[in-house]
Amino acid sequence: MSINEASGVNNSAGRLSLAGGAGVVALLALSVVAVVTDLWKVFIIGWVAFAAMVAGAYLGGRADATDPQRLVWGYGLASGAMVTSAAMFLVPQAINIGRAAGAVQIGGIGIALGIVVGYSGHVVGHRLTHRDLPMDVTTAQITAHALSAGLIIGLVYGSMPTLGLLLGLAIVSHKGPAGYAAARRLRRNGKPVSALLLPAAGVGITAIPSASLPVPEVAALNAVVFGFAAGIFLHIAMDFLPVCEAGSEIDQVCSLHEESHELLDQLRVHAVGSTVVGAVAVVVAWFVVAP
């Protein structure tokens, strides 16, 4: 079911973004470093994140209508996968390292810190949308999010290189629906969708250098790092849960339909189903690839 939208597009939406081009160049240069230094996992995760957001942005930039059901499933699959991945691979590491440091609570402190910092950044970032800034706020927010996520992914894989790719790939699974939604907003506002090349490259831009950093062998510090990563990614995952309530992004899409209330009720079932499927997919994948 498609919901027609007024495009509100002018020629500026198709122009090339210099910031986006610079992001791609930076990712290419850092990819060479990753290959030379055998940082294959963050190399793959960075490029998967890039491809996912570019694909989502391409579809969002070309679409003349937004399908709310597809939007719900994109968000639900990604958030379910992220919650499960953080709970399975990061939370146990934080607790176990904290136990090695003498107190499992140390890992818990990191988890709480990550959730609080993630929430605080989200709230502050939302306040910026109400200010007249000399930049596109949508692109700036997504870029900051991608750079911070890449920094944490790099630190986690740098300190625990035996971690499998499943964690990183599940964490960046939200890049596709995020790119689609952001491209729709940029296109409606007549902004260049190519600006999303910068946040698309953002994960790799920070993940590769941070994975190269020497990791101190301090159990308490590593417990906080893993806990913080778990908290941040849990916050992101919860933020991407498809909310089918009044005033939400999905509600705004449904409001263009004459039977919006009934449609919103139907989408609540899809929201639950998509989240469950995303979570189960990670568990099944883990059983398949686990030694």
PDB file of C-alpha atoms in Angstrom:
ATOM      1  CA  MET A   1       0.000   0.000   0.000  1.00  0.00           C
ATOM      2  CA  SER A   2       1.539   3.306  -1.061  1.00  0.00           C
ATOM      3  CA  ILE A   3       0.905   6.713   0.401  1.00  0.00           C
ATOM      4  CA  ASN A   4       1.306   9.553  -2.071  1.00  0.00           C
ATOM      5  CA  GLU A   5       3.299  12.566  -0.953  1.00  0.00           C
ATOM      6  CA  ALA A   6       3.939  15.964  -2.444  1.00  0.00           C
ATOM      7  CA  SER A   7       7.553  15.881  -3.506  1.00  0.00           C
ATOM      8  CA  GLY A   8       8.421  19.521  -3.059  1.00  0.00           C
ATOM      9  CA  VAL A   9      11.623  18.941  -4.985  1.00  0.00           C
ATOM     10  CA  ASN A  10      13.656  21.453  -6.876  1.00  0.00           C
ATOM     11  CA  ASN A  11      16.799  21.064  -8.938  1.00  0.00           C
ATOM     12  CA  SER A  12      19.036  21.494  -5.898  1.00  0.00           C
ATOM     13  CA  ALA A  13      18.025  18.008  -4.689  1.00  0.00           C
ATOM     14  CA  GLY A  14      20.044  16.419  -7.499  1.00  0.00           C
ATOM     15  CA  ARG A  15      23.281  18.339  -7.120  1.00  0.00           C
ATOM     16  CA  LEU A  16      26.441  16.675  -5.849  1.00  0.00           C
ATOM     17  CA  SER A  17      27.350  17.307  -2.225  1.00  0.00           C
ATOM     18  CA  LEU A  18      31.010  18.202  -1.652  1.00  0.00           C
ATOM     19  CA  ALA A  19      30.835  16.852   1.905  1.00  0.00           C
ATOM     20  CA  GLY A  20      29.446  13.566   0.607  1.00  0.00           C
ATOM     21  CA  GLY A  21      32.206  13.272  -1.978  1.00  0.00           C
ATOM     22  CA  ALA A  22      34.842  14.035   0.652  1.00  0.00           C
ATOM     23  CA  GLY A  23      33.415  11.277   2.851  1.00  0.00           C
ATOM     24  CA  VAL A  24      33.758   8.707   0.068  1.00  0.00           C
ATOM     25  CA  VAL A  25      37.363   9.777  -0.607  1.00  0.00           C
ATOM     26  CA  ALA A  26      38.193   9.477   3.089  1.00  0.00           C
ATOM     27  CA  LEU A  27      36.653   6.004   3.291  1.00  0.00           C
ATOM     28  CA  LEU A  28      38.600   4.853   0.235  1.00  0.00           C
ATOM     29  CA  ALA A  29      41.883   6.116   1.699  1.00  0.00           C
ATOM     30  CA  LEU A  30      41.229   4.502   5.077  1.00  0.00           C
ATOM     31  CA  SER A  31      40.213   1.262   3.374  1.00  0.00           C
ATOM     32  CA  VAL A  32      43.738   1.008   2.012  1.00  0.00           C
ATOM     33  CA  VAL A  33      45.027   1.333   5.577  1.00  0.00           C
ATOM     34  CA  ALA A  34      42.603  -1.366   6.737  1.00  0.00           C
ATOM     35  CA  VAL A  35      43.782  -3.784   4.046  1.00  0.00           C
ATOM     36  CA  VAL A  36      47.474  -3.142   4.752  1.00  0.00           C
ATOM     37  CA  THR A  37      47.007  -3.596   8.519  1.00  0.00           C
ATOM     38  CA  ASP A  38      44.698  -6.649   8.204  1.00  0.00           C
ATOM     39  CA  LEU A  39      41.690  -4.920   9.755  1.00  0.00           C
ATOM     40  CA  TRP A  40      39.369  -6.945   7.575  1.00  0.00           C
ATOM     41  CA  LYS A  41      36.413  -7.078   9.949  1.00  0.00           C
ATOM     42  CA  VAL A  42      36.029  -3.315  10.377  1.00  0.00           C
ATOM     43  CA  PHE A  43      36.778  -2.928   6.657  1.00  0.00           C
ATOM     44  CA  ILE A  44      33.840  -5.186   5.790  1.00  0.00           C
ATOM     45  CA  ILE A  45      31.528  -3.635   8.400  1.00  0.00           C
ATOM     46  CA  GLY A  46      32.365  -0.120   7.194  1.00  0.00           C
ATOM     47  CA  TRP A  47      31.616  -0.955   3.571  1.00  0.00           C
ATOM     48  CA  VAL A  48      28.440  -2.884   4.400  1.00  0.00           C
ATOM     49  CA  ALA A  49      27.226   0.168   6.350  1.00  0.00           C
ATOM     50  CA  PHE A  50      28.112   2.365   3.374  1.00  0.00           C
ATOM     51  CA  ALA A  51      26.327   0.127   0.866  1.00  0.00           C
ATOM     52  CA  ALA A  52      23.240  -0.204   3.063  1.00  0.00           C
ATOM     53  CA  MET A  53      22.787   3.536   3.552  1.00  0.00           C
ATOM     54  CA  VAL A  54      23.539   4.344  -0.089  1.00  0.00           C
ATOM     55  CA  ALA A  55      20.985   1.764  -1.226  1.00  0.00           C
ATOM     56  CA  GLY A  56      18.387   3.113   1.198  1.00  0.00           C
ATOM     57  CA  ALA A  57      19.101   6.707   0.206  1.00  0.00           C
ATOM     58  CA  TYR A  58      18.912   5.843  -3.493  1.00  0.00           C
ATOM     59  CA  LEU A  59      15.491   4.252  -3.075  1.00  0.00           C
ATOM     60  CA  GLY A  60      14.280   7.062  -0.835  1.00  0.00           C
ATOM     61  CA  GLY A  61      15.536   9.750  -3.190  1.00  0.00           C
ATOM     62  CA  ARG A  62      13.773   8.240  -6.195  1.00  0.00           C
ATOM     63  CA  ALA A  63      10.508   7.279  -4.510  1.00  0.00           C
ATOM     64  CA  ASP A  64       7.451   9.431  -5.063  1.00  0.00           C
ATOM     65  CA  ALA A  65       5.579   7.666  -2.288  1.00  0.00           C
ATOM     66  CA  THR A  66       6.372   6.138   1.086  1.00  0.00           C
ATOM     67  CA  ASP A  67       5.060   2.680   1.880  1.00  0.00           C
ATOM     68  CA  PRO A  68       4.425   2.718   5.660  1.00  0.00           C
ATOM     69  CA  GLN A  69       4.419  -1.076   5.871  1.00  0.00           C
ATOM     70  CA  ARG A  70       7.880  -1.310   4.328  1.00  0.00           C
ATOM     71  CA  LEU A  71       9.080   1.473   6.601  1.00  0.00           C
ATOM     72  CA  VAL A  72       7.824  -0.407   9.666  1.00  0.00           C
ATOM     73  CA  TRP A  73       9.472  -3.635   8.557  1.00  0.00           C
ATOM     74  CA  GLY A  74      12.761  -1.897   7.814  1.00  0.00           C
ATOM     75  CA  TYR A  75      12.875  -0.301  11.248  1.00  0.00           C
ATOM     76  CA  GLY A  76      11.579  -3.402  13.034  1.00  0.00           C
ATOM     77  CA  LEU A  77      14.033  -5.840  11.455  1.00  0.00           C
ATOM     78  CA  ALA A  78      16.968  -3.533  12.179  1.00  0.00           C
ATOM     79  CA  SER A  79      16.006  -2.740  15.772  1.00  0.00           C
ATOM     80  CA  GLY A  80      15.267  -6.375  16.616  1.00  0.00           C
ATOM     81  CA  ALA A  81      18.637  -7.440  15.226  1.00  0.00           C
ATOM     82  CA  MET A  82      20.472  -4.681  17.098  1.00  0.00           C
ATOM     83  CA  VAL A  83      18.845  -5.370  20.474  1.00  0.00           C
ATOM     84  CA  THR A  84      19.608  -9.069  20.222  1.00  0.00           C
ATOM     85  CA  SER A  85      23.191  -8.545  19.038  1.00  0.00           C
ATOM     86  CA  ALA A  86      24.013  -6.098  21.823  1.00  0.00           C
ATOM     87  CA  ALA A  87      22.423  -8.403  24.420  1.00  0.00           C
ATOM     88  CA  MET A  88      24.177 -11.530  23.123  1.00  0.00           C
ATOM     89  CA  PHE A  89      27.644 -10.292  22.253  1.00  0.00           C
ATOM     90  CA  LEU A  90      28.368  -7.093  24.202  1.00  0.00           C
ATOM     91  CA  VAL A  91      26.514  -7.327  27.509  1.00  0.00           C
ATOM     92  CA  PRO A  92      28.060 -10.724  28.449  1.00  0.00           C
ATOM     93  CA  GLN A  93      31.527  -9.439  27.529  1.00  0.00           C
ATOM     94  CA  ALA A  94      31.075  -6.352  29.707  1.00  0.00           C
ATOM     95  CA  ILE A  95      29.889  -8.428  32.668  1.00  0.00           C
ATOM     96  CA  ASN A  96      32.598 -11.096  32.292  1.00  0.00           C
ATOM     97  CA  ILE A  97      35.385  -8.530  31.979  1.00  0.00           C
ATOM     98  CA  GLY A  98      33.951  -6.703  34.967  1.00  0.00           C
ATOM     99  CA  ARG A  99      34.048  -9.963  36.929  1.00  0.00           C
ATOM    100  CA  ALA A 100      37.718 -10.360  35.958  1.00  0.00           C
ATOM    101  CA  ALA A 101      38.302  -6.814  37.242  1.00  0.00           C
ATOM    102  CA  GLY A 102      36.798  -7.741  40.590  1.00  0.00           C
ATOM    103  CA  ALA A 103      33.193  -6.542  40.251  1.00  0.00           C
ATOM    104  CA  VAL A 104      30.583  -7.374  37.623  1.00  0.00           C
ATOM    105  CA  GLN A 105      28.957  -4.025  38.423  1.00  0.00           C
ATOM    106  CA  ILE A 106      31.725  -2.253  36.484  1.00  0.00           C
ATOM    107  CA  GLY A 107      30.327  -3.605  33.236  1.00  0.00           C
ATOM    108  CA  GLY A 108      26.846  -2.565  34.355  1.00  0.00           C
ATOM    109  CA  ILE A 109      28.089   0.969  34.947  1.00  0.00           C
ATOM    110  CA  GLY A 110      29.317   1.072  31.355  1.00  0.00           C
ATOM    111  CA  ILE A 111      25.943  -0.144  30.051  1.00  0.00           C
ATOM    112  CA  ALA A 112      24.064   2.500  32.039  1.00  0.00           C
ATOM    113  CA  LEU A 113      26.511   5.175  30.909  1.00  0.00           C
ATOM    114  CA  GLY A 114      26.046   4.228  27.260  1.00  0.00           C
ATOM    115  CA  ILE A 115      22.250   4.395  27.489  1.00  0.00           C
ATOM    116  CA  VAL A 116      22.302   7.747  29.306  1.00  0.00           C
ATOM    117  CA  VAL A 117      24.846   9.284  26.924  1.00  0.00           C
ATOM    118  CA  GLY A 118      22.938   7.978  23.892  1.00  0.00           C
ATOM    119  CA  TYR A 119      19.682   9.399  25.194  1.00  0.00           C
ATOM    120  CA  SER A 120      21.286  12.735  26.049  1.00  0.00           C
ATOM    121  CA  GLY A 121      22.825  13.050  22.613  1.00  0.00           C
ATOM    122  CA  HIS A 122      19.484  12.263  21.001  1.00  0.00           C
ATOM    123  CA  VAL A 123      17.656  14.910  23.032  1.00  0.00           C
ATOM    124  CA  VAL A 124      20.274  17.596  22.423  1.00  0.00           C
ATOM    125  CA  GLY A 125      20.358  16.737  18.732  1.00  0.00           C
ATOM    126  CA  HIS A 126      16.579  17.085  18.504  1.00  0.00           C
ATOM    127  CA  ARG A 127      16.756  20.554  20.038  1.00  0.00           C
ATOM    128  CA  LEU A 128      19.064  21.599  17.202  1.00  0.00           C
ATOM    129  CA  THR A 129      16.290  20.890  14.691  1.00  0.00           C
ATOM    130  CA  HIS A 130      14.397  23.880  16.088  1.00  0.00           C
ATOM    131  CA  ARG A 131      17.291  26.284  15.566  1.00  0.00           C
ATOM    132  CA  ASP A 132      18.330  28.163  12.453  1.00  0.00           C
ATOM    133  CA  LEU A 133      21.730  26.621  11.781  1.00  0.00           C
ATOM    134  CA  PRO A 134      23.985  27.115   8.729  1.00  0.00           C
ATOM    135  CA  MET A 135      23.814  23.391   7.928  1.00  0.00           C
ATOM    136  CA  ASP A 136      21.350  20.672   7.135  1.00  0.00           C
ATOM    137  CA  VAL A 137      20.395  19.303  10.548  1.00  0.00           C
ATOM    138  CA  THR A 138      19.240  15.918   9.226  1.00  0.00           C
ATOM    139  CA  THR A 139      22.598  15.212   7.595  1.00  0.00           C
ATOM    140  CA  ALA A 140      24.533  16.576  10.575  1.00  0.00           C
ATOM    141  CA  GLN A 141      22.642  14.370  13.048  1.00  0.00           C
ATOM    142  CA  ILE A 142      23.053  11.213  10.993  1.00  0.00           C
ATOM    143  CA  THR A 143      26.727  11.957  10.383  1.00  0.00           C
ATOM    144  CA  ALA A 144      27.415  12.451  14.098  1.00  0.00           C
ATOM    145  CA  HIS A 145      25.563   9.212  14.810  1.00  0.00           C
ATOM    146  CA  ALA A 146      27.551   7.280  12.183  1.00  0.00           C
ATOM    147  CA  LEU A 147      30.926   8.645  13.311  1.00  0.00           C
ATOM    148  CA  SER A 148      30.248   7.803  16.962  1.00  0.00           C
ATOM    149  CA  ALA A 149      28.950   4.323  16.098  1.00  0.00           C
ATOM    150  CA  GLY A 150      32.034   3.658  13.978  1.00  0.00           C
ATOM    151  CA  LEU A 151      34.309   4.825  16.787  1.00  0.00           C
ATOM    152  CA  ILE A 152      32.715   2.369  19.206  1.00  0.00           C
ATOM    153  CA  ILE A 153      32.705  -0.496  16.687  1.00  0.00           C
ATOM    154  CA  GLY A 154      36.406   0.069  16.047  1.00  0.00           C
ATOM    155  CA  LEU A 155      37.242   0.103  19.757  1.00  0.00           C
ATOM    156  CA  VAL A 156      35.247  -3.072  20.381  1.00  0.00           C
ATOM    157  CA  TYR A 157      36.843  -5.001  17.521  1.00  0.00           C
ATOM    158  CA  GLY A 158      40.269  -3.596  18.330  1.00  0.00           C
ATOM    159  CA  SER A 159      40.074  -4.794  21.934  1.00  0.00           C
ATOM    160  CA  MET A 160      38.387  -8.112  21.062  1.00  0.00           C
ATOM    161  CA  PRO A 161      39.540  -9.120  17.546  1.00  0.00           C
ATOM    162  CA  THR A 162      38.047 -12.611  17.934  1.00  0.00           C
ATOM    163  CA  LEU A 163      34.523 -11.182  17.750  1.00  0.00           C
ATOM    164  CA  GLY A 164      32.662 -12.402  14.695  1.00  0.00           C
ATOM    165  CA  LEU A 165      31.233 -10.251  11.921  1.00  0.00           C
ATOM    166  CA  LEU A 166      27.659 -10.981  13.000  1.00  0.00           C
ATOM    167  CA  LEU A 167      27.719  -8.329  15.731  1.00  0.00           C
ATOM    168  CA  GLY A 168      28.986  -5.528  13.507  1.00  0.00           C
ATOM    169  CA  LEU A 169      26.711  -6.392  10.600  1.00  0.00           C
ATOM    170  CA  ALA A 170      23.650  -6.490  12.846  1.00  0.00           C
ATOM    171  CA  ILE A 171      24.627  -3.165  14.418  1.00  0.00           C
ATOM    172  CA  VAL A 172      24.796  -1.406  11.032  1.00  0.00           C
ATOM    173  CA  SER A 173      21.622  -3.070   9.730  1.00  0.00           C
ATOM    174  CA  HIS A 174      19.658   0.106  10.492  1.00  0.00           C
ATOM    175  CA  LYS A 175      21.627   2.071   7.907  1.00  0.00           C
ATOM    176  CA  GLY A 176      19.296   1.016   5.095  1.00  0.00           C
ATOM    177  CA  PRO A 177      15.995   2.250   6.577  1.00  0.00           C
ATOM    178  CA  ALA A 178      17.761   5.262   8.092  1.00  0.00           C
ATOM    179  CA  GLY A 179      19.113   6.248   4.677  1.00  0.00           C
ATOM    180  CA  TYR A 180      15.707   5.800   3.085  1.00  0.00           C
ATOM    181  CA  ALA A 181      13.923   7.991   5.667  1.00  0.00           C
ATOM    182  CA  ALA A 182      16.639  10.659   5.576  1.00  0.00           C
ATOM    183  CA  ALA A 183      16.594  10.789   1.768  1.00  0.00           C
ATOM    184  CA  ARG A 184      12.827  11.308   1.792  1.00  0.00           C
ATOM    185  CA  ARG A 185      13.221  14.262   4.180  1.00  0.00           C
ATOM    186  CA  LEU A 186      16.074  15.788   2.186  1.00  0.00           C
ATOM    187  CA  ARG A 187      14.209  15.415  -1.089  1.00  0.00           C
ATOM    188  CA  ARG A 188      11.058  17.023   0.296  1.00  0.00           C
ATOM    189  CA  ASN A 189      13.174  19.963   1.503  1.00  0.00           C
ATOM    190  CA  GLY A 190      14.984  20.312  -1.820  1.00  0.00           C
ATOM    191  CA  LYS A 191      18.357  19.306  -0.333  1.00  0.00           C
ATOM    192  CA  PRO A 192      20.907  17.099  -2.140  1.00  0.00           C
ATOM    193  CA  VAL A 193      20.440  13.439  -1.255  1.00  0.00           C
ATOM    194  CA  SER A 194      24.113  12.888  -2.104  1.00  0.00           C
ATOM    195  CA  ALA A 195      24.934  14.573   1.224  1.00  0.00           C
ATOM    196  CA  LEU A 196      24.115  11.199   2.799  1.00  0.00           C
ATOM    197  CA  LEU A 197      27.325   9.809   1.289  1.00  0.00           C
ATOM    198  CA  LEU A 198      29.119  11.374   4.278  1.00  0.00           C
ATOM    199  CA  PRO A 199      27.179   9.549   7.035  1.00  0.00           C
ATOM    200  CA  ALA A 200      27.189   6.430   4.849  1.00  0.00           C
ATOM    201  CA  ALA A 201      30.986   6.490   4.960  1.00  0.00           C
ATOM    202  CA  GLY A 202      31.055   7.646   8.584  1.00  0.00           C
ATOM    203  CA  VAL A 203      31.165   4.203  10.214  1.00  0.00           C
ATOM    204  CA  GLY A 204      34.240   3.171   8.258  1.00  0.00           C
ATOM    205  CA  ILE A 205      35.893   6.576   8.639  1.00  0.00           C
ATOM    206  CA  THR A 206      36.082   6.250  12.420  1.00  0.00           C
ATOM    207  CA  ALA A 207      35.995   2.451  12.855  1.00  0.00           C
ATOM    208  CA  ILE A 208      39.237   1.814  10.964  1.00  0.00           C
ATOM    209  CA  PRO A 209      41.415   4.324  12.864  1.00  0.00           C
ATOM    210  CA  SER A 210      39.936   3.431  16.272  1.00  0.00           C
ATOM    211  CA  ALA A 211      40.491  -0.291  15.643  1.00  0.00           C
ATOM    212  CA  SER A 212      44.172   0.542  15.067  1.00  0.00           C
ATOM    213  CA  LEU A 213      44.596   2.174  18.477  1.00  0.00           C
ATOM    214  CA  PRO A 214      46.561   0.287  21.145  1.00  0.00           C
ATOM    215  CA  VAL A 215      44.167  -1.129  23.723  1.00  0.00           C
ATOM    216  CA  PRO A 216      45.372  -0.906  27.342  1.00  0.00           C
ATOM    217  CA  GLU A 217      45.198  -4.217  29.210  1.00  0.00           C
ATOM    218  CA  VAL A 218      43.103  -2.816  32.028  1.00  0.00           C
ATOM    219  CA  ALA A 219      40.142  -5.058  32.803  1.00  0.00           C
ATOM    220  CA  ALA A 220      38.089  -2.357  34.505  1.00  0.00           C
ATOM    221  CA  LEU A 221      38.529   0.018  31.555  1.00  0.00           C
ATOM    222  CA  ASN A 222      37.653  -2.663  29.014  1.00  0.00           C
ATOM    223  CA  ALA A 223      34.558  -3.617  31.014  1.00  0.00           C
ATOM    224  CA  VAL A 224      33.379  -0.010  30.847  1.00  0.00           C
ATOM    225  CA  VAL A 225      34.177   0.184  27.115  1.00  0.00           C
ATOM    226  CA  PHE A 226      32.191  -2.950  26.294  1.00  0.00           C
ATOM    227  CA  GLY A 227      29.373  -1.877  28.597  1.00  0.00           C
ATOM    228  CA  PHE A 228      29.297   1.590  27.055  1.00  0.00           C
ATOM    229  CA  ALA A 229      29.163   0.074  23.565  1.00  0.00           C
ATOM    230  CA  ALA A 230      26.296  -2.179  24.631  1.00  0.00           C
ATOM    231  CA  GLY A 231      24.408   0.753  26.146  1.00  0.00           C
ATOM    232  CA  ILE A 232      24.869   2.967  23.093  1.00  0.00           C
ATOM    233  CA  PHE A 233      23.722   0.283  20.683  1.00  0.00           C
ATOM    234  CA  LEU A 234      20.784  -0.672  22.892  1.00  0.00           C
ATOM    235  CA  HIS A 235      19.706   2.974  22.901  1.00  0.00           C
ATOM    236  CA  ILE A 236      20.014   3.181  19.108  1.00  0.00           C
ATOM    237  CA  ALA A 237      18.049  -0.027  18.727  1.00  0.00           C
ATOM    238  CA  MET A 238      15.272   1.202  21.019  1.00  0.00           C
ATOM    239  CA  ASP A 239      15.211   4.494  19.122  1.00  0.00           C
ATOM    240  CA  PHE A 240      14.648   2.573  15.884  1.00  0.00           C
ATOM    241  CA  LEU A 241      11.774   0.482  17.229  1.00  0.00           C
ATOM    242  CA  PRO A 242       8.809   1.220  14.914  1.00  0.00           C
ATOM    243  CA  VAL A 243       6.506   3.457  16.943  1.00  0.00           C
ATOM    244  CA  CYS A 244       2.954   3.422  15.603  1.00  0.00           C
ATOM    245  CA  GLU A 245       1.570   6.109  17.897  1.00  0.00           C
ATOM    246  CA  ALA A 246       0.153   9.582  17.352  1.00  0.00           C
ATOM    247  CA  GLY A 247       2.832  12.068  16.348  1.00  0.00           C
ATOM    248  CA  SER A 248       5.403   9.437  15.326  1.00  0.00           C
ATOM    249  CA  GLU A 249       7.131   9.390  11.932  1.00  0.00           C
ATOM    250  CA  ILE A 250       4.983   6.456  10.862  1.00  0.00           C
ATOM    251  CA  ASP A 251       1.838   8.296  11.980  1.00  0.00           C
ATOM    252  CA  GLN A 252       2.857  11.275   9.831  1.00  0.00           C
ATOM    253  CA  VAL A 253       3.098   8.995   6.799  1.00  0.00           C
ATOM    254  CA  CYS A 254      -0.232   7.322   7.574  1.00  0.00           C
ATOM    255  CA  SER A 255      -1.956  10.704   8.061  1.00  0.00           C
ATOM    256  CA  LEU A 256      -1.879  11.145   4.286  1.00  0.00           C
ATOM    257  CA  HIS A 257      -4.317   8.241   3.975  1.00  0.00           C
ATOM    258  CA  GLU A 258      -8.043   8.668   4.506  1.00  0.00           C
ATOM    259  CA  GLU A 259      -8.188   5.586   6.777  1.00  0.00           C
ATOM    260  CA  SER A 260      -5.083   6.453   8.753  1.00  0.00           C
ATOM    261  CA  HIS A 261      -6.360   5.244  12.137  1.00  0.00           C
ATOM    262  CA  GLU A 262      -7.203   1.766  10.852  1.00  0.00           C
ATOM    263  CA  LEU A 263      -3.900   1.601   8.981  1.00  0.00           C
ATOM    264  CA  LEU A 264      -1.981   2.552  12.120  1.00  0.00           C
ATOM    265  CA  ASP A 265      -3.681  -0.264  14.039  1.00  0.00           C
ATOM    266  CA  GLN A 266      -2.666  -2.745  11.347  1.00  0.00           C
ATOM    267  CA  LEU A 267       0.918  -1.502  11.388  1.00  0.00           C
ATOM    268  CA  ARG A 268       1.232  -2.177  15.126  1.00  0.00           C
ATOM    269  CA  VAL A 269       1.011  -5.900  14.351  1.00  0.00           C
ATOM    270  CA  HIS A 270       3.673  -5.527  11.659  1.00  0.00           C
ATOM    271  CA  ALA A 271       5.865  -3.586  14.097  1.00  0.00           C
ATOM    272  CA  VAL A 272       5.830  -6.454  16.592  1.00  0.00           C
ATOM    273  CA  GLY A 273       6.280  -9.101  13.914  1.00  0.00           C
ATOM    274  CA  SER A 274       9.206  -7.362  12.217  1.00  0.00           C
ATOM    275  CA  THR A 275      11.033  -6.808  15.502  1.00  0.00           C
ATOM    276  CA  VAL A 276      10.619 -10.459  16.486  1.00  0.00           C
ATOM    277  CA  VAL A 277      11.836 -11.628  13.077  1.00  0.00           C
ATOM    278  CA  GLY A 278      14.910  -9.379  13.310  1.00  0.00           C
ATOM    279  CA  ALA A 279      15.756 -10.760  16.760  1.00  0.00           C
ATOM    280  CA  VAL A 280      15.220 -14.390  15.763  1.00  0.00           C
ATOM    281  CA  ALA A 281      17.351 -13.936  12.633  1.00  0.00           C
ATOM    282  CA  VAL A 282      20.383 -13.015  14.749  1.00  0.00           C
ATOM    283  CA  VAL A 283      19.879 -16.006  17.052  1.00  0.00           C
ATOM    284  CA  VAL A 284      19.539 -18.373  14.089  1.00  0.00           C
ATOM    285  CA  ALA A 285      22.604 -16.882  12.408  1.00  0.00           C
ATOM    286  CA  TRP A 286      24.577 -17.317  15.627  1.00  0.00           C
ATOM    287  CA  PHE A 287      23.599 -21.000  15.831  1.00  0.00           C
ATOM    288  CA  VAL A 288      24.679 -21.467  12.226  1.00  0.00           C
ATOM    289  CA  VAL A 289      28.074 -19.766  12.486  1.00  0.00           C
ATOM    290  CA  ALA A 290      28.916 -20.663  16.120  1.00  0.00           C
ATOM    291  CA  PRO A 291      31.727 -23.214  16.406  1.00  0.00           C
TER     292      PRO A 291
END
